[in-house]
Amino acid sequence: FTMPYNCLCVRKNRPLLNHNFKVVGPDAPLVVEVDEDLVLPCSLHPNISAVDMTVEWERTDLYQTDNLVHVFKDFGDINDNQRQSYRGRTALFKEELLRGNTSLKLSAVQPSDEGVYKCIVCCLDVSCIYSMDFTR
């Protein structure tokens, strides 16, 4: 599967323009096979720590009551309300949060993982929206 990646950085639903930091995603499409692991890159630049922030990954193309992919808050994962299909398949790189890396590892990718993913860094009120489309 080829996954075109688009990143849009927003602040309160407005594009980020002149700020001292930015959220960065990949420049090229990602390629993944079914059952392979995939990293959804997202990082803060300059490399400010995200350790004490809330990092929330969600699917924006799903119902709002069942769209959580992964939540990191208060220095740990809080996935009680995580969508069932993602249980046990998501992880942040916790040792990298200190350097602003908020990327998500999605294990054993399935065709049902197709959708629009959004990484929200709540403390900074900044989000990075990823559009992922599976094509054969």
PDB file of C-alpha atoms in Angstrom:
ATOM      1  CA  PHE A   1       0.000   0.000   0.000  1.00  0.00           C
ATOM      2  CA  THR A   2       1.158   3.508  -0.751  1.00  0.00           C
ATOM      3  CA  MET A   3       0.133   6.171   1.715  1.00  0.00           C
ATOM      4  CA  PRO A   4       0.280   9.771   0.502  1.00  0.00           C
ATOM      5  CA  TYR A   5       0.936  12.032   3.465  1.00  0.00           C
ATOM      6  CA  ASN A   6      -0.257  15.591   3.821  1.00  0.00           C
ATOM      7  CA  CYS A   7       0.427  17.731   6.867  1.00  0.00           C
ATOM      8  CA  LEU A   8      -1.481  20.862   7.822  1.00  0.00           C
ATOM      9  CA  CYS A   9      -0.440  22.723  10.938  1.00  0.00           C
ATOM     10  CA  VAL A  10      -3.168  24.709  12.651  1.00  0.00           C
ATOM     11  CA  ARG A  11      -3.658  26.844  15.739  1.00  0.00           C
ATOM     12  CA  LYS A  12      -7.276  27.210  16.827  1.00  0.00           C
ATOM     13  CA  ASN A  13      -8.384  26.286  13.306  1.00  0.00           C
ATOM     14  CA  ARG A  14      -6.134  28.880  11.667  1.00  0.00           C
ATOM     15  CA  PRO A  15      -2.896  28.096   9.798  1.00  0.00           C
ATOM     16  CA  LEU A  16       0.315  28.608  11.756  1.00  0.00           C
ATOM     17  CA  LEU A  17       2.267  31.388  10.141  1.00  0.00           C
ATOM     18  CA  ASN A  18       4.707  33.431  12.217  1.00  0.00           C
ATOM     19  CA  HIS A  19       5.569  31.462  15.325  1.00  0.00           C
ATOM     20  CA  ASN A  20       8.807  30.464  17.016  1.00  0.00           C
ATOM     21  CA  PHE A  21       8.179  26.772  16.439  1.00  0.00           C
ATOM     22  CA  LYS A  22       6.520  24.532  13.927  1.00  0.00           C
ATOM     23  CA  VAL A  23       5.153  21.015  13.676  1.00  0.00           C
ATOM     24  CA  VAL A  24       6.902  18.974  11.009  1.00  0.00           C
ATOM     25  CA  GLY A  25       5.785  15.868   9.122  1.00  0.00           C
ATOM     26  CA  PRO A  26       7.264  13.859   6.239  1.00  0.00           C
ATOM     27  CA  ASP A  27       7.941  15.262   2.768  1.00  0.00           C
ATOM     28  CA  ALA A  28       7.438  12.034   0.810  1.00  0.00           C
ATOM     29  CA  PRO A  29       4.709   9.375   0.659  1.00  0.00           C
ATOM     30  CA  LEU A  30       5.027   6.421   3.024  1.00  0.00           C
ATOM     31  CA  VAL A  31       4.873   2.839   1.786  1.00  0.00           C
ATOM     32  CA  VAL A  32       3.590   0.060   4.033  1.00  0.00           C
ATOM     33  CA  GLU A  33       2.418  -3.523   3.593  1.00  0.00           C
ATOM     34  CA  VAL A  34      -0.456  -5.048   5.536  1.00  0.00           C
ATOM     35  CA  ASP A  35       0.735  -6.337   8.937  1.00  0.00           C
ATOM     36  CA  GLU A  36       3.867  -4.141   8.856  1.00  0.00           C
ATOM     37  CA  ASP A  37       4.537  -1.474  11.479  1.00  0.00           C
ATOM     38  CA  LEU A  38       4.310   2.186  10.498  1.00  0.00           C
ATOM     39  CA  VAL A  39       5.568   5.372  12.145  1.00  0.00           C
ATOM     40  CA  LEU A  40       3.391   8.460  11.695  1.00  0.00           C
ATOM     41  CA  PRO A  41       6.046  11.182  12.035  1.00  0.00           C
ATOM     42  CA  CYS A  42       5.226  14.345  13.948  1.00  0.00           C
ATOM     43  CA  SER A  43       7.671  16.545  15.825  1.00  0.00           C
ATOM     44  CA  LEU A  44       8.003  19.989  17.346  1.00  0.00           C
ATOM     45  CA  HIS A  45      10.710  22.315  16.022  1.00  0.00           C
ATOM     46  CA  PRO A  46      12.739  23.705  17.572  1.00  0.00           C
ATOM     47  CA  ASN A  47      13.047  20.533  19.587  1.00  0.00           C
ATOM     48  CA  ILE A  48      11.095  21.596  22.663  1.00  0.00           C
ATOM     49  CA  SER A  49      10.140  18.920  25.161  1.00  0.00           C
ATOM     50  CA  ALA A  50       6.681  17.352  24.938  1.00  0.00           C
ATOM     51  CA  VAL A  51       7.152  15.271  28.115  1.00  0.00           C
ATOM     52  CA  ASP A  52       4.788  17.378  30.232  1.00  0.00           C
ATOM     53  CA  MET A  53       2.300  18.029  27.428  1.00  0.00           C
ATOM     54  CA  THR A  54      -0.787  16.151  26.320  1.00  0.00           C
ATOM     55  CA  VAL A  55      -0.255  14.364  23.006  1.00  0.00           C
ATOM     56  CA  GLU A  56      -3.423  12.995  21.455  1.00  0.00           C
ATOM     57  CA  TRP A  57      -3.706  11.090  18.195  1.00  0.00           C
ATOM     58  CA  GLU A  58      -7.181  10.719  16.731  1.00  0.00           C
ATOM     59  CA  ARG A  59      -8.963   9.775  13.526  1.00  0.00           C
ATOM     60  CA  THR A  60     -10.934  12.747  12.275  1.00  0.00           C
ATOM     61  CA  ASP A  61     -12.891  10.674   9.761  1.00  0.00           C
ATOM     62  CA  LEU A  62     -14.562   8.601  12.509  1.00  0.00           C
ATOM     63  CA  TYR A  63     -17.366   9.380  14.943  1.00  0.00           C
ATOM     64  CA  GLN A  64     -16.152  11.813  17.601  1.00  0.00           C
ATOM     65  CA  THR A  65     -17.123   9.434  20.395  1.00  0.00           C
ATOM     66  CA  ASP A  66     -14.944   6.608  19.030  1.00  0.00           C
ATOM     67  CA  ASN A  67     -12.021   8.300  17.304  1.00  0.00           C
ATOM     68  CA  LEU A  68      -9.135   8.112  19.809  1.00  0.00           C
ATOM     69  CA  VAL A  69      -6.061   6.344  18.493  1.00  0.00           C
ATOM     70  CA  HIS A  70      -3.628   7.146  21.346  1.00  0.00           C
ATOM     71  CA  VAL A  71      -3.410   9.547  24.320  1.00  0.00           C
ATOM     72  CA  PHE A  72      -0.309  10.530  26.321  1.00  0.00           C
ATOM     73  CA  LYS A  73      -1.083  12.721  29.336  1.00  0.00           C
ATOM     74  CA  ASP A  74       0.407  13.347  32.780  1.00  0.00           C
ATOM     75  CA  PHE A  75       3.623  11.535  31.807  1.00  0.00           C
ATOM     76  CA  GLY A  76       1.905   8.317  30.694  1.00  0.00           C
ATOM     77  CA  ASP A  77      -0.413   6.598  28.246  1.00  0.00           C
ATOM     78  CA  ILE A  78      -4.116   6.944  29.004  1.00  0.00           C
ATOM     79  CA  ASN A  79      -5.914   4.743  26.525  1.00  0.00           C
ATOM     80  CA  ASP A  80      -9.104   3.855  28.411  1.00  0.00           C
ATOM     81  CA  ASN A  81     -11.200   5.459  25.668  1.00  0.00           C
ATOM     82  CA  GLN A  82      -9.026   4.242  22.803  1.00  0.00           C
ATOM     83  CA  ARG A  83     -10.848   2.857  19.760  1.00  0.00           C
ATOM     84  CA  GLN A  84     -10.955  -0.929  20.148  1.00  0.00           C
ATOM     85  CA  SER A  85      -9.251  -1.649  16.810  1.00  0.00           C
ATOM     86  CA  TYR A  86      -6.090   0.182  17.981  1.00  0.00           C
ATOM     87  CA  ARG A  87      -5.733  -1.487  21.404  1.00  0.00           C
ATOM     88  CA  GLY A  88      -2.239  -2.871  21.858  1.00  0.00           C
ATOM     89  CA  ARG A  89      -1.081  -1.523  18.477  1.00  0.00           C
ATOM     90  CA  THR A  90      -0.043   2.076  19.246  1.00  0.00           C
ATOM     91  CA  ALA A  91       2.901   3.634  21.053  1.00  0.00           C
ATOM     92  CA  LEU A  92       4.757   6.911  21.326  1.00  0.00           C
ATOM     93  CA  PHE A  93       8.541   6.993  21.496  1.00  0.00           C
ATOM     94  CA  LYS A  94       8.626   8.167  25.119  1.00  0.00           C
ATOM     95  CA  GLU A  95      12.401   8.544  25.224  1.00  0.00           C
ATOM     96  CA  GLU A  96      12.072  10.937  22.267  1.00  0.00           C
ATOM     97  CA  LEU A  97       9.388  13.215  23.767  1.00  0.00           C
ATOM     98  CA  LEU A  98      12.120  15.236  25.482  1.00  0.00           C
ATOM     99  CA  ARG A  99      13.371  16.185  22.009  1.00  0.00           C
ATOM    100  CA  GLY A 100       9.890  17.095  20.705  1.00  0.00           C
ATOM    101  CA  ASN A 101       9.229  13.839  18.856  1.00  0.00           C
ATOM    102  CA  THR A 102       5.484  13.121  19.065  1.00  0.00           C
ATOM    103  CA  SER A 103       5.472  10.426  16.367  1.00  0.00           C
ATOM    104  CA  LEU A 104       3.116   7.483  16.690  1.00  0.00           C
ATOM    105  CA  LYS A 105       4.052   3.870  15.989  1.00  0.00           C
ATOM    106  CA  LEU A 106       1.139   1.884  14.579  1.00  0.00           C
ATOM    107  CA  SER A 107       1.823  -1.855  14.633  1.00  0.00           C
ATOM    108  CA  ALA A 108       0.394  -4.447  12.248  1.00  0.00           C
ATOM    109  CA  VAL A 109      -1.240  -1.958   9.876  1.00  0.00           C
ATOM    110  CA  GLN A 110      -4.582  -3.095   8.453  1.00  0.00           C
ATOM    111  CA  PRO A 111      -6.635  -1.746   5.528  1.00  0.00           C
ATOM    112  CA  SER A 112      -9.186  -0.585   8.124  1.00  0.00           C
ATOM    113  CA  ASP A 113      -6.526   1.854   9.415  1.00  0.00           C
ATOM    114  CA  GLU A 114      -7.125   4.000   6.334  1.00  0.00           C
ATOM    115  CA  GLY A 115      -8.265   7.453   7.345  1.00  0.00           C
ATOM    116  CA  VAL A 116      -7.348  10.948   8.440  1.00  0.00           C
ATOM    117  CA  TYR A 117      -5.081  11.090  11.496  1.00  0.00           C
ATOM    118  CA  LYS A 118      -4.581  14.145  13.666  1.00  0.00           C
ATOM    119  CA  CYS A 119      -1.841  14.670  16.256  1.00  0.00           C
ATOM    120  CA  ILE A 120      -2.812  17.251  18.861  1.00  0.00           C
ATOM    121  CA  VAL A 121      -0.233  18.736  21.222  1.00  0.00           C
ATOM    122  CA  CYS A 122      -2.659  20.305  23.676  1.00  0.00           C
ATOM    123  CA  CYS A 123      -0.422  22.468  25.825  1.00  0.00           C
ATOM    124  CA  LEU A 124       0.753  24.398  22.817  1.00  0.00           C
ATOM    125  CA  ASP A 125      -2.659  24.279  21.170  1.00  0.00           C
ATOM    126  CA  VAL A 126      -0.968  23.088  17.996  1.00  0.00           C
ATOM    127  CA  SER A 127      -1.979  20.144  15.877  1.00  0.00           C
ATOM    128  CA  CYS A 128      -0.590  18.373  12.859  1.00  0.00           C
ATOM    129  CA  ILE A 129      -3.232  16.806  10.640  1.00  0.00           C
ATOM    130  CA  TYR A 130      -2.251  13.826   8.499  1.00  0.00           C
ATOM    131  CA  SER A 131      -4.291  12.576   5.600  1.00  0.00           C
ATOM    132  CA  MET A 132      -3.608   8.915   4.854  1.00  0.00           C
ATOM    133  CA  ASP A 133      -5.082   7.095   1.876  1.00  0.00           C
ATOM    134  CA  PHE A 134      -4.415   3.452   1.112  1.00  0.00           C
ATOM    135  CA  THR A 135      -4.094   2.641  -2.581  1.00  0.00           C
ATOM    136  CA  ARG A 136      -3.303  -0.688  -4.204  1.00  0.00           C
TER     137      ARG A 136
END
